[in-house]
Tab-separated table of C-alpha atoms in Angstrom:
chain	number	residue	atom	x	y	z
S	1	UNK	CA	0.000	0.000	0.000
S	2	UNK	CA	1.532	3.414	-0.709
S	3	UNK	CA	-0.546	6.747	-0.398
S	4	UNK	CA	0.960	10.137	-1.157
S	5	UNK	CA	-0.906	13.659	0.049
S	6	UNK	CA	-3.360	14.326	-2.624
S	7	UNK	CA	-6.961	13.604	-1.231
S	8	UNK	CA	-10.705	13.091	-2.177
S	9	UNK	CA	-13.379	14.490	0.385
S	10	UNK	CA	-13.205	11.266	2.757
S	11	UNK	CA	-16.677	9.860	3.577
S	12	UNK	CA	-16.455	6.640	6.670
S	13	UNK	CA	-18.513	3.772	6.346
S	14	UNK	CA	-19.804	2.271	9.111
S	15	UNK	CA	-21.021	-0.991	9.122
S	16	UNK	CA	-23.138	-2.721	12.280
S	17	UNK	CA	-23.678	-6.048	13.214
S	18	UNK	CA	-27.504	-6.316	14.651
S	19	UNK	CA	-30.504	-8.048	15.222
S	20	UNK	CA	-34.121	-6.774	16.688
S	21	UNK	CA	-33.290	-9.324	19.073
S	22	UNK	CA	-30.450	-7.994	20.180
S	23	UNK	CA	-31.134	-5.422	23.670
S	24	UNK	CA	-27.619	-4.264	23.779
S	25	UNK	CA	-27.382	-3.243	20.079
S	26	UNK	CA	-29.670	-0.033	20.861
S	27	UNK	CA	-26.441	1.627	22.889
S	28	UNK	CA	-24.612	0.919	19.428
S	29	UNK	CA	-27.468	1.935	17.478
S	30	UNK	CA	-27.672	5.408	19.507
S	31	UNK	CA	-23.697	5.535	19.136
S	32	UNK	CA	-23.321	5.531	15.449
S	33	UNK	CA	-26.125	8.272	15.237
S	34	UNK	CA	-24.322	10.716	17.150
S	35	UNK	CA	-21.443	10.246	14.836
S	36	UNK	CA	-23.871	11.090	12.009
S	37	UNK	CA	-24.737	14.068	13.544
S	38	UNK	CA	-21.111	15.351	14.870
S	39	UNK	CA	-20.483	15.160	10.822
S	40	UNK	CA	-23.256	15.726	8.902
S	41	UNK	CA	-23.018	13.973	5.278
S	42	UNK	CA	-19.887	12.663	6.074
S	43	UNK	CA	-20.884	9.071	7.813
S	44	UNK	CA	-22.615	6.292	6.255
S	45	UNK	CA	-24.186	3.585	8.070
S	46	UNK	CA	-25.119	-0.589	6.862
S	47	UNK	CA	-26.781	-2.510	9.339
S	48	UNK	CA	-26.513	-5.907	8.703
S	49	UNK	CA	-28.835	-8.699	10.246
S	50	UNK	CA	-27.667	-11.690	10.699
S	51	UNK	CA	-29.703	-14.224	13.074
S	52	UNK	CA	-32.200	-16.149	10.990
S	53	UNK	CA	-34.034	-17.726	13.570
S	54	UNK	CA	-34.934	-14.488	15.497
S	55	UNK	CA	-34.508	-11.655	12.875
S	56	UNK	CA	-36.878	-11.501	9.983
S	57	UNK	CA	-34.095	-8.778	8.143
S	58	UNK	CA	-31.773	-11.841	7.981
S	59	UNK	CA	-31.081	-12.583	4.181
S	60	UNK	CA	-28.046	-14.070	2.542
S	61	UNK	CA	-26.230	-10.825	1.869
S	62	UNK	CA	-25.982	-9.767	5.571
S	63	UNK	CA	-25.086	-13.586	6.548
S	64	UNK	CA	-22.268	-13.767	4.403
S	65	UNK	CA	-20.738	-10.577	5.560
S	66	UNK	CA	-21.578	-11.924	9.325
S	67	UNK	CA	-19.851	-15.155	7.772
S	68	UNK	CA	-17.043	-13.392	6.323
S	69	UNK	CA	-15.894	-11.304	9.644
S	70	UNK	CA	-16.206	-14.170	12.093
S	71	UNK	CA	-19.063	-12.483	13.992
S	72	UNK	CA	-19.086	-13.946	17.430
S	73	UNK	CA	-21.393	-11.165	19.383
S	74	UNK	CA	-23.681	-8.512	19.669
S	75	UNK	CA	-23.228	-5.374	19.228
S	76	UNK	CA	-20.217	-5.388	16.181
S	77	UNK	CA	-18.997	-2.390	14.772
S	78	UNK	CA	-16.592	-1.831	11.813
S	79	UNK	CA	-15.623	1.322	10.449
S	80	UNK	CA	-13.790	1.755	7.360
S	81	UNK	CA	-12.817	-1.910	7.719
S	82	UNK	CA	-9.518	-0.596	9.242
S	83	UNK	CA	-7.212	-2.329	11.489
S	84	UNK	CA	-8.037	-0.973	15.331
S	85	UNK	CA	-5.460	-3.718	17.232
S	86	UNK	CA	-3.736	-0.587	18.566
S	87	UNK	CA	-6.371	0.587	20.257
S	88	UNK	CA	-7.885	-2.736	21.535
S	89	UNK	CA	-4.162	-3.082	23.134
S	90	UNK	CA	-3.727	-6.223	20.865
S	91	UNK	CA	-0.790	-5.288	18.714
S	92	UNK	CA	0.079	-8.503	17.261
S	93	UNK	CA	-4.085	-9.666	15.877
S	94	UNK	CA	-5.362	-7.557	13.548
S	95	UNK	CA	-8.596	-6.447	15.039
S	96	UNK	CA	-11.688	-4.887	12.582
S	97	UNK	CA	-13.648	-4.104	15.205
S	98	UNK	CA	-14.010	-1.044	17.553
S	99	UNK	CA	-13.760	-1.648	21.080
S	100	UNK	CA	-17.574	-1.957	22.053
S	101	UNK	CA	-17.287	-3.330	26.018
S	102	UNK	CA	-17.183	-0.127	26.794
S	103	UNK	CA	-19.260	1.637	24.575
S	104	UNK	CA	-19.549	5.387	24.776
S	105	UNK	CA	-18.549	7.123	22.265
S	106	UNK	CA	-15.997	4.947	20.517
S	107	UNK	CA	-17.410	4.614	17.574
S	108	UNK	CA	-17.866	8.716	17.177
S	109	UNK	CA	-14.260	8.457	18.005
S	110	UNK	CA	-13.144	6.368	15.009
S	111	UNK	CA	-15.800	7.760	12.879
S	112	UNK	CA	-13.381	11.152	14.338
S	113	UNK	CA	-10.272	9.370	13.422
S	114	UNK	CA	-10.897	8.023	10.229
S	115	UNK	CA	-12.060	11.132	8.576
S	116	UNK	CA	-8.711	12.663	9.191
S	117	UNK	CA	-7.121	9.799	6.743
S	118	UNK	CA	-6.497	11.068	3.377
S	119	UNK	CA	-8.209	9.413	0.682
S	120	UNK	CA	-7.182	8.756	-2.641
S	121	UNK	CA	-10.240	8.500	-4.709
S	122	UNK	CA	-13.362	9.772	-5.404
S	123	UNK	CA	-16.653	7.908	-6.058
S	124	UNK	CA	-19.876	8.821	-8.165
S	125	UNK	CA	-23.131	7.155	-8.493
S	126	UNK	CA	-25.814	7.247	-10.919
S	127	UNK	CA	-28.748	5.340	-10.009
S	128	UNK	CA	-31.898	4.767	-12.405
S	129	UNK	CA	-34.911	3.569	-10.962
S	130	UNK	CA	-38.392	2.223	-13.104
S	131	UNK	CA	-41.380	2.181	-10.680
S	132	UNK	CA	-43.118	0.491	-13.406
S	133	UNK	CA	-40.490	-2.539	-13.313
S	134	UNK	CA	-39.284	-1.974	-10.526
S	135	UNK	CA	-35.673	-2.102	-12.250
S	136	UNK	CA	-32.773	-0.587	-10.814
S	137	UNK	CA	-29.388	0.024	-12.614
S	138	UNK	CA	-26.708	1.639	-10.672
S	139	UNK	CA	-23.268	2.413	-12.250
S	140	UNK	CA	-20.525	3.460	-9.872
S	141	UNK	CA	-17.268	5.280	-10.974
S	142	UNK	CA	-14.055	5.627	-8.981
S	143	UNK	CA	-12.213	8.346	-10.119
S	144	UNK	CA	-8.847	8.358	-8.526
S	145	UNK	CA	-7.183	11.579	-7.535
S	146	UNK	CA	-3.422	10.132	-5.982
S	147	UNK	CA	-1.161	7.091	-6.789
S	148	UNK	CA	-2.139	4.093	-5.110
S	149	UNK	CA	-1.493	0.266	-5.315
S	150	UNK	CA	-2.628	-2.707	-4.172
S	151	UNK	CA	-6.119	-5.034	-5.034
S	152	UNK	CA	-8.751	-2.343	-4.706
S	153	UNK	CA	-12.582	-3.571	-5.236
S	154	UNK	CA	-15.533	-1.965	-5.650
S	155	UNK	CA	-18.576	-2.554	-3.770
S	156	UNK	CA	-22.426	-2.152	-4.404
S	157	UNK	CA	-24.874	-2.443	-1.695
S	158	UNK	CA	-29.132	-1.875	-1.571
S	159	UNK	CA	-30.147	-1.013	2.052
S	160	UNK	CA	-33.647	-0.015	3.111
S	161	UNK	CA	-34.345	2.860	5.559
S	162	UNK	CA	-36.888	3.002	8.114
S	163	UNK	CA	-38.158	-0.706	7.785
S	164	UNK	CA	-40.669	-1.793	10.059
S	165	UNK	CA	-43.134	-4.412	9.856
S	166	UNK	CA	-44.927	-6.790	11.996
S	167	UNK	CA	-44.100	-8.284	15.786
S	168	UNK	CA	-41.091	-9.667	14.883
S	169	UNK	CA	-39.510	-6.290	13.481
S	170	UNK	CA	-39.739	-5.484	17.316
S	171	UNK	CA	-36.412	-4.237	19.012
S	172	UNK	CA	-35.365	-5.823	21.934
S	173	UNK	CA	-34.124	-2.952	24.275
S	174	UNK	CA	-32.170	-3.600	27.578
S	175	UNK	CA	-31.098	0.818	27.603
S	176	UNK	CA	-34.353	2.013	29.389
S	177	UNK	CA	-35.525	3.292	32.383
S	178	UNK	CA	-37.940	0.553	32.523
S	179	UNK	CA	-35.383	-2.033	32.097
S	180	UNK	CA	-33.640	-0.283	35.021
S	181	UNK	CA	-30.283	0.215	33.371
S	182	UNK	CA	-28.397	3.313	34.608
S	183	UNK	CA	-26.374	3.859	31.693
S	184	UNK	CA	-29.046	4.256	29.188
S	185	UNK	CA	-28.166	6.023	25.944
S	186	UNK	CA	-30.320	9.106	25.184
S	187	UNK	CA	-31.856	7.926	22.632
S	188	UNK	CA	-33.732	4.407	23.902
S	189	UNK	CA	-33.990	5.849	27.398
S	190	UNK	CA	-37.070	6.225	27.405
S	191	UNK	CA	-38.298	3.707	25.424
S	192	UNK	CA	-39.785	0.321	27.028
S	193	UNK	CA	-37.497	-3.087	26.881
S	194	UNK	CA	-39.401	-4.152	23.530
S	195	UNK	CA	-40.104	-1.185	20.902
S	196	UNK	CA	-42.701	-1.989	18.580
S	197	UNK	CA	-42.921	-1.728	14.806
S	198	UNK	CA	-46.160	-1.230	14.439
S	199	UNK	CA	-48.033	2.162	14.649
S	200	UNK	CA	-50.492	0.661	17.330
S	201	UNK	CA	-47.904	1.317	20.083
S	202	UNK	CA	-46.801	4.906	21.862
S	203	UNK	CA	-43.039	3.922	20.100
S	204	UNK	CA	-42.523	2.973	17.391
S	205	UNK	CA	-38.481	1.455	16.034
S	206	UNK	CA	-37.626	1.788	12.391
S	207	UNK	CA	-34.895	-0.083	11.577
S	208	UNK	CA	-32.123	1.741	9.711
S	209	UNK	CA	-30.620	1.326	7.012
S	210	UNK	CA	-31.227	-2.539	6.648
S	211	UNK	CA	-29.254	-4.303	3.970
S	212	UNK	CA	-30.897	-5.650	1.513
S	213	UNK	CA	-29.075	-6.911	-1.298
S	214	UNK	CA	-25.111	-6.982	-2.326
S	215	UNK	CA	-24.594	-6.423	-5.965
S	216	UNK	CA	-21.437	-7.280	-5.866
S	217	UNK	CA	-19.106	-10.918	-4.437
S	218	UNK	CA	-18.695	-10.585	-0.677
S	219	UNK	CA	-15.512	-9.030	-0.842
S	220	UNK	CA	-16.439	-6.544	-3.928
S	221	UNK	CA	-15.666	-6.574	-7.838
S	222	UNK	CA	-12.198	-7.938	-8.447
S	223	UNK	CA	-10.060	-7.207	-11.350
S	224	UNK	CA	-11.563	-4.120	-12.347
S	225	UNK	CA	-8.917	-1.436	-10.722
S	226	UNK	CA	-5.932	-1.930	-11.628
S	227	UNK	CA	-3.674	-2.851	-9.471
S	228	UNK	CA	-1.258	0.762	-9.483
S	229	UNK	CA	-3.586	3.224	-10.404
S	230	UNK	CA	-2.355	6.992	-10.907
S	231	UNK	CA	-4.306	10.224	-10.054
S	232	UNK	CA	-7.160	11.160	-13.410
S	233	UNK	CA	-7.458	7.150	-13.954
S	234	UNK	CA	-11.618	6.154	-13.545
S	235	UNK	CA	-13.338	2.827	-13.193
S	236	UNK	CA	-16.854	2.386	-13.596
S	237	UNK	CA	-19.209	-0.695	-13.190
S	238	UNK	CA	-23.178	-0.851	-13.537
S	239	UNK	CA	-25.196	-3.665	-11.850
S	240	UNK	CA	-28.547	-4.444	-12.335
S	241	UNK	CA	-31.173	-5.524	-10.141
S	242	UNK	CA	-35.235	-6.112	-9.893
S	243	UNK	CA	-36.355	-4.398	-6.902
S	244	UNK	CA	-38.900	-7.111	-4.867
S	245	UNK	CA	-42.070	-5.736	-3.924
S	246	UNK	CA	-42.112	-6.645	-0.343
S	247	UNK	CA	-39.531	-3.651	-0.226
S	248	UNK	CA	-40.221	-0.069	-0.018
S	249	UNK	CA	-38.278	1.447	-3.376
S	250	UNK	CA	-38.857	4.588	-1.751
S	251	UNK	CA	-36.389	3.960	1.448
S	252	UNK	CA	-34.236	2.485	-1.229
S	253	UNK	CA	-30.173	3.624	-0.857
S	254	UNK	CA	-27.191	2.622	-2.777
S	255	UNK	CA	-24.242	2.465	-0.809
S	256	UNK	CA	-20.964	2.437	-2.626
S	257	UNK	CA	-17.191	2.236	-1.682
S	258	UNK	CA	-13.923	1.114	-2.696
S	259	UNK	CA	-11.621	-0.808	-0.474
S	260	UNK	CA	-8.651	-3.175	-0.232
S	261	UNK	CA	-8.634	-6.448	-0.667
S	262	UNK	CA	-5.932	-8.239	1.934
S	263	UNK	CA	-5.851	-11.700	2.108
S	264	UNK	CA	-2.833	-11.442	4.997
S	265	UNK	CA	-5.876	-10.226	7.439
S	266	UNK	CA	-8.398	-13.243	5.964
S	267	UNK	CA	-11.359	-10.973	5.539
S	268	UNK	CA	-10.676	-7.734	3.220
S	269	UNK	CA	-9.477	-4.362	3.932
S	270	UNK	CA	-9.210	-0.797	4.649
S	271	UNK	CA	-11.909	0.996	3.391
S	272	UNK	CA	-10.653	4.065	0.669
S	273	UNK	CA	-13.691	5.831	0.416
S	274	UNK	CA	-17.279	5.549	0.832
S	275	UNK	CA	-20.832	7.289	-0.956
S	276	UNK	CA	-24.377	6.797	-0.560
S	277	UNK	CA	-27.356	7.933	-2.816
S	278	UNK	CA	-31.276	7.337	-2.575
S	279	UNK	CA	-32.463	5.124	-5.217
S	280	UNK	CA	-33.486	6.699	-8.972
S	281	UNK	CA	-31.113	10.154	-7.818
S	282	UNK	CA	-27.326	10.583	-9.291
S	283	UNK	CA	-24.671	11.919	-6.778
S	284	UNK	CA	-20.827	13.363	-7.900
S	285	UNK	CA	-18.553	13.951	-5.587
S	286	UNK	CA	-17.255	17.256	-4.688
S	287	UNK	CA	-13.515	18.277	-4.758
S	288	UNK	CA	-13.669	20.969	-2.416
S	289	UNK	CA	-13.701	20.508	1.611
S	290	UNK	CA	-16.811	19.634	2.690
S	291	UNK	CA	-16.435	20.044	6.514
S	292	UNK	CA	-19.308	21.421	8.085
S	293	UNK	CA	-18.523	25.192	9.975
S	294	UNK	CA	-17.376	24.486	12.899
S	295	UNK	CA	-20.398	26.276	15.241
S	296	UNK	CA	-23.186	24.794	13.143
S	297	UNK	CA	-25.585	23.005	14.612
S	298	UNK	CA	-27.217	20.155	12.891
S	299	UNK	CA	-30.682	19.079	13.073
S	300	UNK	CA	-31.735	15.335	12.623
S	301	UNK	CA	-35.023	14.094	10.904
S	302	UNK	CA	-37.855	13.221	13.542
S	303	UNK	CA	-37.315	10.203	14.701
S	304	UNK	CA	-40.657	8.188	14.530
S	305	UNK	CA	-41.747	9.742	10.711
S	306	UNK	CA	-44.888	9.261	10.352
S	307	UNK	CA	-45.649	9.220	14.106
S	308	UNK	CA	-49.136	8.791	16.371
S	309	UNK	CA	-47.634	9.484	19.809
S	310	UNK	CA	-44.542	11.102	20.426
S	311	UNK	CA	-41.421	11.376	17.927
S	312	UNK	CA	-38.248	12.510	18.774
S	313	UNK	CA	-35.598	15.336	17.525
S	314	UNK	CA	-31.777	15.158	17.869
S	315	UNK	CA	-30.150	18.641	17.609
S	316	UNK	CA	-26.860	18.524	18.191
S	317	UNK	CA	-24.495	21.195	19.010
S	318	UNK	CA	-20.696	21.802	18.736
S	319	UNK	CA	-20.511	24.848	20.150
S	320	UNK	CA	-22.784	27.007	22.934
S	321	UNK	CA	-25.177	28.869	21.635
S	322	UNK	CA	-28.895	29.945	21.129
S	323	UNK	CA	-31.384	27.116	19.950
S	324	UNK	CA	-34.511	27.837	19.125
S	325	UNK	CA	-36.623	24.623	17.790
S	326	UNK	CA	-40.299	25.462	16.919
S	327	UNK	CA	-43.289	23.413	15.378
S	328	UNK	CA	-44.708	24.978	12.417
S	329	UNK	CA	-47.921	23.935	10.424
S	330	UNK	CA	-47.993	24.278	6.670
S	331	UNK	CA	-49.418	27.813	6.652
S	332	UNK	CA	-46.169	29.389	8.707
S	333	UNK	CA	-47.760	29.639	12.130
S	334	UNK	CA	-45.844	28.798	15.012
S	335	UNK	CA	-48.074	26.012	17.210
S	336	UNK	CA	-45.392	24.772	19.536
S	337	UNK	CA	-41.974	25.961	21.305
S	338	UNK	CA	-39.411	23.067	21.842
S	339	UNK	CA	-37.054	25.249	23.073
S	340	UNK	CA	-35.766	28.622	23.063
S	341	UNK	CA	-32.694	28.774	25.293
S	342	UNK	CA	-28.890	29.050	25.467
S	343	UNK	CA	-27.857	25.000	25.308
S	344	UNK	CA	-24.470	23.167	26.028
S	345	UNK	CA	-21.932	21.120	23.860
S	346	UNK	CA	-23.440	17.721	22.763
S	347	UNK	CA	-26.267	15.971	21.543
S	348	UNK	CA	-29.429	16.992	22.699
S	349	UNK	CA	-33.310	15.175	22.411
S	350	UNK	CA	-36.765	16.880	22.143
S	351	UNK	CA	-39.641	15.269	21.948
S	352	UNK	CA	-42.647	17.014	20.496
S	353	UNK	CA	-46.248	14.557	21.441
S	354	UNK	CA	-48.270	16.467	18.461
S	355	UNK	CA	-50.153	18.843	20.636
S	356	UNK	CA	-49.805	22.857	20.514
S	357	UNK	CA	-48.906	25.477	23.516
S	358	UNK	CA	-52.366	24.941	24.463
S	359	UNK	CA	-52.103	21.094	25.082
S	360	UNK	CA	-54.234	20.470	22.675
S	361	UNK	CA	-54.223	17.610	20.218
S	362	UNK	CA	-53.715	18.927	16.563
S	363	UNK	CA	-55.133	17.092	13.612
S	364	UNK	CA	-53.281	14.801	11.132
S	365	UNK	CA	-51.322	16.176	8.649
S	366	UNK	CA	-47.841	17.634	7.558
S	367	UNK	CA	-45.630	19.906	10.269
S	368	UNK	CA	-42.367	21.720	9.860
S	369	UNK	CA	-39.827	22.063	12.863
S	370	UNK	CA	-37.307	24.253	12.524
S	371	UNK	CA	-34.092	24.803	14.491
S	372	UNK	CA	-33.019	28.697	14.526
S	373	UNK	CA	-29.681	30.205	15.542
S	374	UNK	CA	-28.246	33.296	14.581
S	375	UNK	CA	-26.265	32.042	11.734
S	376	UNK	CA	-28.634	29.216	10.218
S	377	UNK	CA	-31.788	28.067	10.032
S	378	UNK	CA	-32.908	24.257	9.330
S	379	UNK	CA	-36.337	22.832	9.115
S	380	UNK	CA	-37.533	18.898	8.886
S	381	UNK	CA	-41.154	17.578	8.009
S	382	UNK	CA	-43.008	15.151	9.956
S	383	UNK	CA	-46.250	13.609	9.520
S	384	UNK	CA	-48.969	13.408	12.278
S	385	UNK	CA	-50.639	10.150	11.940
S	386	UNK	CA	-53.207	9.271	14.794
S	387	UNK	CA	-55.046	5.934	14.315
C-alpha cells in the first residue's frame, strides 16, 4: 500500500452487526447516530442482520458478511474496515472491530479518526430507478485523484431505511428506564425493553438502514482497478437488479465504496472511500472541503416519521449557543416551542407529542420544525398520523 498527500473528500462507512433481538445493540445503534450528527453527510451507516431464527431482516447478503468477519457477538462495529489492534491493546491480531465493552462514544471516536485519513479517490453514483419494473441500474465510478497500489474492489450495496413491519420487526431494548439500566443512551432511554414496529404502540423502532441486497461478491468486484492506479485514472461498473415488492423502493439507498482487498488479514481491507445515494437520484462527488462550519448546529429528521404518539428530535451542538426549535404547520404559524434557550456542547433530544402550547391535540397532517440560531436556520417535516 503506498498513499501520497493528494486527497478526495473522505466519507467513513460504518457498518453494524444487529438483530431486533439484540437489547444491547440499541447503545450501538444510539452511538453511530451521534457520529452522524457530529459530521453531517460525512458518515454512512449498513446494518446488517444476521440471526435467521430471530430476525426476519436476515437474508443471505448480511449472513455472508456476518460469515465473512467471524461475527461472534452482539453489538459489532466496523468502520472503514480498518485495522483498530492498537487501540484494543492487541498489537500482534489484527482487530476490525471497535472496542464496544465499553461503549460510549468509541465509535464517534473512530468515525473522528478516520475522517482525518487522506483518501485517494473519489466515487460517483448514478442510479436509475423504473417504478413500473421496478428495475434498478446503478453504475458506480471511482475516479482516482493520488497514486495508489494494491487489489482495490468496488462494492455495491441496496439497504432499506426506516423498515418496520410486523411483531417480529420489534427491538429488543435492555437501555431504558424501565429495564432499570443506569447507563441508558439518550436515545432508547425512554423507550420500554421491547419497541414496537407497528403504529399501534406509543413507540414505534424503524430499523435503519437494513441491507438488503449486495450487488457485488462478498468481498467486492475484483479485477476491475488496476492494481497501481495513478491520479485522473476512472473505473466504472453498472449492476442491475429487480427491486422485490415486499420492499419499499422509496427507502431504497445505494451504498458504494472502494476498499482493499488483503488476504494477509483473511477478511478484506481498509476501506478508501465511501458514498451513498437514494435510489433513482445521481450523486458526484465534490472536490472541495466539505467540513461542516465548525459552530453549526445540525438538526436530525424526527425520529418516529410518520408518528401517532410522540417522535423525537436530535439537535446537536458543537458549540454554545442559542437554539430555538419550533413546530410549524404548513401555513407558517408557530403552534409549539421546543425550546428557546442558550444549550451546552453535545447531543441533545426533544420530543414534540403532536399537541400545541395549548395542550391540545392537533389534527393529522404535515408539520415543519425548525431549528433557529443566529447564523442558520434548518427545518424537517413530519407527519402526524393518529389511528
Amino acid at each position: 500500500l503506498r498513499l501520497s498527500m493528494a486527497q478526495a473528500p473522505r466519507k467513513v462507512l460504518i457498518e453494524e452487526f444487529t438483530g431486533s433481538w439484540c437489547g444491547y445493540c440499541t447503545e450501538m445503534i444510539s452511538d453511530i447516530d451521534a457520529a452522524k450528527s457530529a459530521y453531517p453527510g460525512r458518515v454512512i451507516s449498513v446494518a446488517d442482520h444476521g440471526n435467521t431464527s430471530a430476525d426476519p431482516m436476515t437474508n443471505n447478503f448480511s449472513l455472508a458478511f456476518t460469515n465473512a468477519y467471524q461475527i461472534q457477538g452482539y453489538p459489532d462495529v466496523m468502520v472503514d474496515r480498518a485495522d483498530w489492534s492498537a487501540e484494543t491493546g492487541d498489537t500482534v491480531t489484527p482487530q476490525l472491530f471497535t472496542v464496544y465493552a465499553d461503549h460510549a462514544n468509541h465509535t464517534l471516536d473512530a468515525a473522528s479518526m478516520r475522517l482525518s485519513v487522506p483518501s485517494p479517490v473519489n466515487i460517483d453514483i448514478t442510479s436509475m430507478y423504473d417504478s413500473a419494473t421496478r428495475v434498478a441500474q446503478v453504475t458506480v465510478t471511482a475516479n482516482f485523484v493520488d497514486t495508489v497500489s494494491g487489489d482495490m474492489r468496488i462494492t455495491c450495496l441496496l439497504v432499506e431505511d426506516t423498515v418496520i413491519g410486523s411483531s417480529s420487526y420489534a427491538q429488543t431494548n435492555y437501555e431504558g428506564v424501565f429495564c432499570g439500566d443506569p447507563n441508558a443512551s439518550c436515545e432508547f432511554y425512554y423507550y420500554p425493553c421491547g419497541i414496537p414496529t407497528t403504529l399501534t404502540g406509543q413507540y414505534v423502532f424503524y430499523h435503519k438502514n437494513v441491507l438488503r441486497y449486495n450487488m457485488t461478491p462478498t468481498f467486492g468486484t475484483a479485477a476491475l482497478i488496476f492494481s497501481s492506479v495513478s491520479a485522473g485514472q476512472h473505473f466504472s461498473k453498472t449492476y442491475p437488479y429487480t427491486i422485490p415488492s415486499a420492499w419499499n423502493a422509496a427507502n431504497m439507498k445505494v451504498v458504494a465504496f472502494v476498499g482493499f482487498y488483503n488476504t494477509a488479514k483473511h477478511l478484506g481491507g481498509e476501506v478508501l472511500n465511501a458514498q451513498e445515494v437514494v435510489l433513482g437520484q445521481t450523486i458526484i462527488a465534490a472536490v472541495a472541503d466539505i467540513s461542516p462550519a465548525i459552530d453549526n448546529a445540525s438538526l436530525e429528521a424526527a425520529y418516529p416519521n410518520p408518528f401517532s404518539q410522540i417522535t423525537n428530535i436530535k439537535v446537536n451542538v458543537p458549540a454554545s449557543q442559542h437554539i430555538a426549535l419550533k413546530v410549524y404547520n404548513l401555513l407558517g404559524s408557530e403552534i409549539a416551542v421546543l425550546t428557546d434557550e442558550n444549550l451546552s456542547p453535545g447531543m441533545h433530544m426533544f420530543y414534540w407529542d403532536g399537541k400545541n402550547k395549548n395542550g391540545s391535540s392537533l389534527p393529522n397532517g404535515l408539520y415543519l420544525i425548525r431549528l433557529q440560531t443566529e447564523k442558520q436556520s434548518l427545518s424537517k417535516s413530519v407527519v402526524l398520523s393518529r389511528n
